[in-house]
mmCIF file of C-alpha atoms in Angstrom:
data_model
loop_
_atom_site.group_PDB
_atom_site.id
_atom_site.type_symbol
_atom_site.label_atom_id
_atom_site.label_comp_id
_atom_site.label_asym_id
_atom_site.label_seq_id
_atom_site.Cartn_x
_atom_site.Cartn_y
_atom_site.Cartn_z
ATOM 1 C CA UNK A 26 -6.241 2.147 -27.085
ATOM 2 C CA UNK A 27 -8.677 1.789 -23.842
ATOM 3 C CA UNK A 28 -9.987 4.753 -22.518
ATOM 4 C CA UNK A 29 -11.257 4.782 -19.175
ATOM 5 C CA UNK A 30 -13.677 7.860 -18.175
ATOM 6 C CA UNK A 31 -14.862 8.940 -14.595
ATOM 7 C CA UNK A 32 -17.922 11.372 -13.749
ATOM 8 C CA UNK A 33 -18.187 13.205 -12.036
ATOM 9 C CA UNK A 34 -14.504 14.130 -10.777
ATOM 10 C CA UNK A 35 -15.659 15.518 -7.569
ATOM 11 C CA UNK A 36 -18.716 14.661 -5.965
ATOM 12 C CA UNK A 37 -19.920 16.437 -2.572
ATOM 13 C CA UNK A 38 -23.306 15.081 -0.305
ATOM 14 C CA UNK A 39 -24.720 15.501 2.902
ATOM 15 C CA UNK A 40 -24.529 11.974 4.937
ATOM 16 C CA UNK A 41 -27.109 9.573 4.852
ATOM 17 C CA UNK A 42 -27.739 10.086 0.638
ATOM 18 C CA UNK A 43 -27.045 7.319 -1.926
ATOM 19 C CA UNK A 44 -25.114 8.327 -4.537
ATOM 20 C CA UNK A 45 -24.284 6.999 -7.722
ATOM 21 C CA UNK A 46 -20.138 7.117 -9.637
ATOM 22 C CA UNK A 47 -19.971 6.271 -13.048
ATOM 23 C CA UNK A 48 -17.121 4.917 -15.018
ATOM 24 C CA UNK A 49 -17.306 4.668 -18.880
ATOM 25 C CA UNK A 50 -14.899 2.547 -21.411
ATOM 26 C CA UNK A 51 -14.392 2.930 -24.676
ATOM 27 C CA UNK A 52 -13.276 -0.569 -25.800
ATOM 28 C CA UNK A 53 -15.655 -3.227 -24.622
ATOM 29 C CA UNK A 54 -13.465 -6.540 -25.127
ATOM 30 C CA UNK A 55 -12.936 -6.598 -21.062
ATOM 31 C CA UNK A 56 -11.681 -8.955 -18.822
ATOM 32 C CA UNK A 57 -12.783 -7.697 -16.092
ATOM 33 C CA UNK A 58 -13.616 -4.446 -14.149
ATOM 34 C CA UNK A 59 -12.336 -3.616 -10.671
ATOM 35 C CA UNK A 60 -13.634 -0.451 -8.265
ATOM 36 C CA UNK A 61 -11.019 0.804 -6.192
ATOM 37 C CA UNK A 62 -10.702 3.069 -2.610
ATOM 38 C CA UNK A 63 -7.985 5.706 -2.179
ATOM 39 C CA UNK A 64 -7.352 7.612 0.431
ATOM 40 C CA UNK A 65 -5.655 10.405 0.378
ATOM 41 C CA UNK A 66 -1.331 9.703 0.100
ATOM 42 C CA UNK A 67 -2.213 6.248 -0.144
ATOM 43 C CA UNK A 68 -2.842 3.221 -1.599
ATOM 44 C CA UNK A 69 -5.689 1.314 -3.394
ATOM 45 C CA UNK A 70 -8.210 -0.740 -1.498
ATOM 46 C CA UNK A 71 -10.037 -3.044 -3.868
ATOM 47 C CA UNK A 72 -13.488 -2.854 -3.034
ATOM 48 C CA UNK A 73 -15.150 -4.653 -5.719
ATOM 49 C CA UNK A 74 -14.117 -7.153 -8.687
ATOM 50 C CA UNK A 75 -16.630 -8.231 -11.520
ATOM 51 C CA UNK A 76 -15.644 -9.746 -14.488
ATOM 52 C CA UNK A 77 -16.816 -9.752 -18.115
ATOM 53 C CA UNK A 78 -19.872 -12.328 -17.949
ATOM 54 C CA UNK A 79 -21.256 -10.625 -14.783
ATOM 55 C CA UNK A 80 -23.637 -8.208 -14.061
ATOM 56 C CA UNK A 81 -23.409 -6.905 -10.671
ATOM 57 C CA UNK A 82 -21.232 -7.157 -7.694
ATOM 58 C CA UNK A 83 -22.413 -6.285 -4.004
ATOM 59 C CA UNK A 84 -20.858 -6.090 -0.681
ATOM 60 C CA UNK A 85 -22.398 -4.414 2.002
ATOM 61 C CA UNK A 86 -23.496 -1.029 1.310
ATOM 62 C CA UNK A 87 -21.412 -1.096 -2.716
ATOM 63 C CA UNK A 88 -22.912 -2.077 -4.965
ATOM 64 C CA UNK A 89 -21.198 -2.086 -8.492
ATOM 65 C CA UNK A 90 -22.782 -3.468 -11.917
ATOM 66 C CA UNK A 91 -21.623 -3.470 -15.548
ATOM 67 C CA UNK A 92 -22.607 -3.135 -19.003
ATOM 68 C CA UNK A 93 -19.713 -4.554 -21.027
ATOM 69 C CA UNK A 94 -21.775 -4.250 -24.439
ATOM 70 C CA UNK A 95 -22.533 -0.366 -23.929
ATOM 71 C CA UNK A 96 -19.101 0.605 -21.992
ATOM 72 C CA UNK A 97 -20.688 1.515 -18.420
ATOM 73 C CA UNK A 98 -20.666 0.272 -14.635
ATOM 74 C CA UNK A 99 -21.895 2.154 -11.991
ATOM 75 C CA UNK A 100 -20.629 2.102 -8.263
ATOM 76 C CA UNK A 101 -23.541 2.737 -6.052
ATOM 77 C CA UNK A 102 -23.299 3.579 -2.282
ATOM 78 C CA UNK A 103 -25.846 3.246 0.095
ATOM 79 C CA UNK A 104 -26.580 5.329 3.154
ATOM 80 C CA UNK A 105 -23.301 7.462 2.745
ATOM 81 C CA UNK A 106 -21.180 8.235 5.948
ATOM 82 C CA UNK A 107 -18.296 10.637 6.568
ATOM 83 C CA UNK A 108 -15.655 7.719 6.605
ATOM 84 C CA UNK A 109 -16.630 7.202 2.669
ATOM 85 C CA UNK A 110 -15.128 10.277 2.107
ATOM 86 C CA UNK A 111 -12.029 9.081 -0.779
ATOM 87 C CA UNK A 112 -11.534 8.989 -4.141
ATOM 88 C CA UNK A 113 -12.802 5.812 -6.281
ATOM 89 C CA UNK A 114 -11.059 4.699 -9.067
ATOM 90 C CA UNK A 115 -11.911 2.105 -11.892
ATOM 91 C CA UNK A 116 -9.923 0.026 -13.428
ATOM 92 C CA UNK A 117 -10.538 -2.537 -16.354
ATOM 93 C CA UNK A 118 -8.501 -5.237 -17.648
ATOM 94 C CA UNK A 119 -8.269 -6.117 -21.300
ATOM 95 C CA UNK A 120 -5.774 -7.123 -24.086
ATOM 96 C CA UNK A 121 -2.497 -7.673 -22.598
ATOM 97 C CA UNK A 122 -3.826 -8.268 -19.537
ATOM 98 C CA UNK A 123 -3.130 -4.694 -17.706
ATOM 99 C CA UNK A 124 -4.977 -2.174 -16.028
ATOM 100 C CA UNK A 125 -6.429 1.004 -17.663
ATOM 101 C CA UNK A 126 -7.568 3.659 -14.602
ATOM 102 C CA UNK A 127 -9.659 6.277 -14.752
ATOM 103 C CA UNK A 128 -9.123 9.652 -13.222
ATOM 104 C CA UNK A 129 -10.970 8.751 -10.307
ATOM 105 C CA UNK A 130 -14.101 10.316 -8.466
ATOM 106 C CA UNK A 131 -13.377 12.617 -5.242
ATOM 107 C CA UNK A 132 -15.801 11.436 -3.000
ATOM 108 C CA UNK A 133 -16.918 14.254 -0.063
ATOM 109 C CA UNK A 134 -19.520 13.309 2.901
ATOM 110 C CA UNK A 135 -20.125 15.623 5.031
ATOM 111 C CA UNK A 136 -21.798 14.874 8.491
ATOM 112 C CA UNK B 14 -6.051 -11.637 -1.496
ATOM 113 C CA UNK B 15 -2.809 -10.829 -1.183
ATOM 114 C CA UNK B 16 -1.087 -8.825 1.697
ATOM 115 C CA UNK B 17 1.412 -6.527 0.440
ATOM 116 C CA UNK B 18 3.913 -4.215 2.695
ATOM 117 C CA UNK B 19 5.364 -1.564 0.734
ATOM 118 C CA UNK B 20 8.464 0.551 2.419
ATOM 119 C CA UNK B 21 9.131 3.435 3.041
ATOM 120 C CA UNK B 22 5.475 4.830 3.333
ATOM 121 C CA UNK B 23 6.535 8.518 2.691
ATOM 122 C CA UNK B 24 10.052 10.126 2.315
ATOM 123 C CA UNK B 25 11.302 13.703 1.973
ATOM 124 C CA UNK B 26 15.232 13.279 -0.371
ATOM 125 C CA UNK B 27 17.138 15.923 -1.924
ATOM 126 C CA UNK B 28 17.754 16.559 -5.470
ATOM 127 C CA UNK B 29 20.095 14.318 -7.757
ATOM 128 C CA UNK B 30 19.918 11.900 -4.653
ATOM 129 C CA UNK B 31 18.317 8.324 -4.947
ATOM 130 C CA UNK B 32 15.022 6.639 -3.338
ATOM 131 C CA UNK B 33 14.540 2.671 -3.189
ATOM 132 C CA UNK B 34 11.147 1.551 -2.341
ATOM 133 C CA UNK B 35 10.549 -1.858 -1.413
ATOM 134 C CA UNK B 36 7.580 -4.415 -1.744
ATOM 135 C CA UNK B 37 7.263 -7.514 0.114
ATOM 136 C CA UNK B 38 3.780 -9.558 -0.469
ATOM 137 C CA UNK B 39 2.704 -12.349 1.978
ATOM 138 C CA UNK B 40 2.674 -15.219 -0.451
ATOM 139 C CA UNK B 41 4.190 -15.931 -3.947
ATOM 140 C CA UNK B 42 2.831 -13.677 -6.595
ATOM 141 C CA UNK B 43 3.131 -14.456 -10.712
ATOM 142 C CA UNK B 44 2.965 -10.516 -11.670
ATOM 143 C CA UNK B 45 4.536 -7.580 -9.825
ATOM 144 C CA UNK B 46 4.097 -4.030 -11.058
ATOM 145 C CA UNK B 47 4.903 -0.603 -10.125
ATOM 146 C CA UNK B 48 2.599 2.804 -11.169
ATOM 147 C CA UNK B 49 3.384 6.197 -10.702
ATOM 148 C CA UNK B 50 0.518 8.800 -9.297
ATOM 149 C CA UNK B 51 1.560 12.365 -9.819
ATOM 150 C CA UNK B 52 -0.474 14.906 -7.975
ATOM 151 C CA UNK B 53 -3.903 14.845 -9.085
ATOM 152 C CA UNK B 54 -3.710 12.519 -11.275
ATOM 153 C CA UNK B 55 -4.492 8.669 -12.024
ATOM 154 C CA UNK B 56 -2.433 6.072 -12.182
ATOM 155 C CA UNK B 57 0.482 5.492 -14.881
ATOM 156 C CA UNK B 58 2.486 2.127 -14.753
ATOM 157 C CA UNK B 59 6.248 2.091 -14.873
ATOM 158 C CA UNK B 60 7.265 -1.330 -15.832
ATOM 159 C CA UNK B 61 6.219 -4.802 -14.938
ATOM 160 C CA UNK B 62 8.778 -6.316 -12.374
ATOM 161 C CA UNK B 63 10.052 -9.913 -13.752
ATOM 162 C CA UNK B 64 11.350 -12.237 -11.736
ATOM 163 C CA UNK B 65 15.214 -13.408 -11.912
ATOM 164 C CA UNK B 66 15.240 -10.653 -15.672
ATOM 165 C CA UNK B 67 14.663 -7.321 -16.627
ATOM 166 C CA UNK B 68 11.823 -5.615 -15.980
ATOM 167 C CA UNK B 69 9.389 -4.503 -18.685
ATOM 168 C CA UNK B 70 9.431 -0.934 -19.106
ATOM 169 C CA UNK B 71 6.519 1.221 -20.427
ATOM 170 C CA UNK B 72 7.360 3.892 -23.132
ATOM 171 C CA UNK B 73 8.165 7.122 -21.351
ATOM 172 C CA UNK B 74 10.398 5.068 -18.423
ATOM 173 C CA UNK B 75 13.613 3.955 -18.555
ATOM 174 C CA UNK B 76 15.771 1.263 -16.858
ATOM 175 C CA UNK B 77 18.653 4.146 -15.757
ATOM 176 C CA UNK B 78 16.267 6.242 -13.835
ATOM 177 C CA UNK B 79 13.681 3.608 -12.153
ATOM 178 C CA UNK B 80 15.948 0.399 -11.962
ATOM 179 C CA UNK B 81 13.973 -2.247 -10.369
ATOM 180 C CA UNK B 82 14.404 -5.429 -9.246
ATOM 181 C CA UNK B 83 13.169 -8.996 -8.707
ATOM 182 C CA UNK B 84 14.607 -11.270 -6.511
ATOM 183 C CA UNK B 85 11.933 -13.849 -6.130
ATOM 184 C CA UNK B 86 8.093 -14.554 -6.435
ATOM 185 C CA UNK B 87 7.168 -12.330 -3.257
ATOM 186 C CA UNK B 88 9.497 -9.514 -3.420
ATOM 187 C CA UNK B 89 10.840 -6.399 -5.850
ATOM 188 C CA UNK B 90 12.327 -2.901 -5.314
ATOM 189 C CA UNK B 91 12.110 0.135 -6.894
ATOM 190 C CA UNK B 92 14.388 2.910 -7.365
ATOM 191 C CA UNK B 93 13.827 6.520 -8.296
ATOM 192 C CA UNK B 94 17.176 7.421 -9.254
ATOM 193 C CA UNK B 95 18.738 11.054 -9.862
ATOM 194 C CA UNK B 96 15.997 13.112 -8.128
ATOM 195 C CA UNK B 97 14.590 16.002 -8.989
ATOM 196 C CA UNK B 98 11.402 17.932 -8.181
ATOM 197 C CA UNK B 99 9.447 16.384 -10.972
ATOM 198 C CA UNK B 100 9.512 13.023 -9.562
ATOM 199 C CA UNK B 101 7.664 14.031 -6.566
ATOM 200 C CA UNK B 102 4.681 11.831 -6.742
ATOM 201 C CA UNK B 103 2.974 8.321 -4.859
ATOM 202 C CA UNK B 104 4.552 5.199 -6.290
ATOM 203 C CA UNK B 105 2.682 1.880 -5.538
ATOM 204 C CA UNK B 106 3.157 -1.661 -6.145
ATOM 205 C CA UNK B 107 0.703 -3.809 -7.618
ATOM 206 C CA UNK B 108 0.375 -7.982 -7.658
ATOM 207 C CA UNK B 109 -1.972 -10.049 -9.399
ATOM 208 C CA UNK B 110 -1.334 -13.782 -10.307
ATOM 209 C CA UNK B 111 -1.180 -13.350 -13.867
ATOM 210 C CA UNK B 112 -4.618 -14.847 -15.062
ATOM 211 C CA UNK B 113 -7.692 -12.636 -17.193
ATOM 212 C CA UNK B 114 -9.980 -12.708 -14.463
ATOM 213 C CA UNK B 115 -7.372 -11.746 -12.061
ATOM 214 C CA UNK B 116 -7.852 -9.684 -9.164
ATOM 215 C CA UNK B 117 -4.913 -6.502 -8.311
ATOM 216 C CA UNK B 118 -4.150 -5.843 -5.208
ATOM 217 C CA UNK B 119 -1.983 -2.711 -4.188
ATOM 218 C CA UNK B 120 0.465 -1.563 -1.355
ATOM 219 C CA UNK B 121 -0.239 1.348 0.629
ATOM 220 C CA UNK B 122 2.180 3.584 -1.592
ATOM 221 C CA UNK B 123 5.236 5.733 -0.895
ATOM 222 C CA UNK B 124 4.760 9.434 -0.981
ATOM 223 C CA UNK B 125 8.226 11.160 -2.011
ATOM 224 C CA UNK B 126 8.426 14.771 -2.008
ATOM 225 C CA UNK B 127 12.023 15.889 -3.389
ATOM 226 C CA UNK B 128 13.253 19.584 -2.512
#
């Protein structure tokens, strides 16, 4: 059964730093991967989509990439502002075609 | 993409009462599902919405207390039936066309809070 693991839970940083949120699987035979933005009593955004034979995703200050073979991707965000202030969830794809989530990152900027 | 309206956005209903959400997307869809987010936690998935049959449930749920339907290729409902404090959470819909490399898309959620 996929397993889908997100550290750190909570994350707090002054604005302006680039910060790192890392998502961990435990069954590598993905479709794909997709980073996700809540905030808070709502719903998702999807923010980034890569699938199984790609590396890396970007768009504009995201940047997401993925190692299929060893389990990881990594969300990188540049130049952090108060308005990134959510929680990021991941979500792969694989047998059966649904999503597994992880618990999500709670993502604090402070101005 | 796909645009997805999802109503009502937040409700407050009274125990052992009932709650129908509903989801509307902008263009036909091949997959419609609908997740469950208790407080604080990630998302669980309640059944896959079928069009024109009976929705796929996921063990824990049952068709008696979340009936849902769906109508067509761009529409489903929800309902939370028989309140009670315990089912106080965000529900969301979810579309995707169906395909491995396929993208999700989600509604902006309904918060119910039962007292």
């Amino acid at each position: 059964k996929q397993e889908v693991t997100q550290i750190p839970a909570a994350l707090s940083v002054p604005e302006g730093e680039n910060l790192v949120l890392n998502c961990s699987f435990t069954d590598s035979a993905i479709y794909n991967l997709q980073w996700f933005r809540q905030d808070p009593g709502k719903g998702l955004t999807s923010l980034l989509l890569i699938q199984s034979s790609q590396r890396e995703q970007t768009s504009g200050r995201l940047n997401a990439s993925l190692d299929k073979s060893s389990g990881r991707s990594t969300l990188y965000i540049a130049a952090s502002q108060p308005g990134d202030s959510a929680t990021y969830l991941c979500a792969v794809r694989n047998a059966g075609n649904m999503l597994t989530f992880g618990g999500g990152t709670r993502l604090m900027v402070k101005p | 993409s796909a645009v997805i309206s999802q109503k009502p956005s937040r409700d407050i209903c009274q125990r052992g009462t009932s709650l129908t959400i509903q989801c509307q997307v902008d263009s036909q869809v091949t997959m419609m599902f609908w997740y469950r987010q208790q407080p604080g936690q990630s998302l669980t998935l309640i059944a896959t919405a079928n069009q024109g049959s009976e929705a796929t449930y996921e063990s824990g749920f049952v068709i008696d207390k979340f009936p849902i339907s769906r109508p067509n290729l761009t529409f489903s409902t929800l309902t939370v039936s028989n309140l009670s404090p315990e089912d106080s959470s965000i529900y969301l819909c979810s579309v995707d066309q169906g395909w491995i490399n396929t993208e999700a898309f989600f509604g902006q959620g309904t918060r119910l809070t039962v007292v």
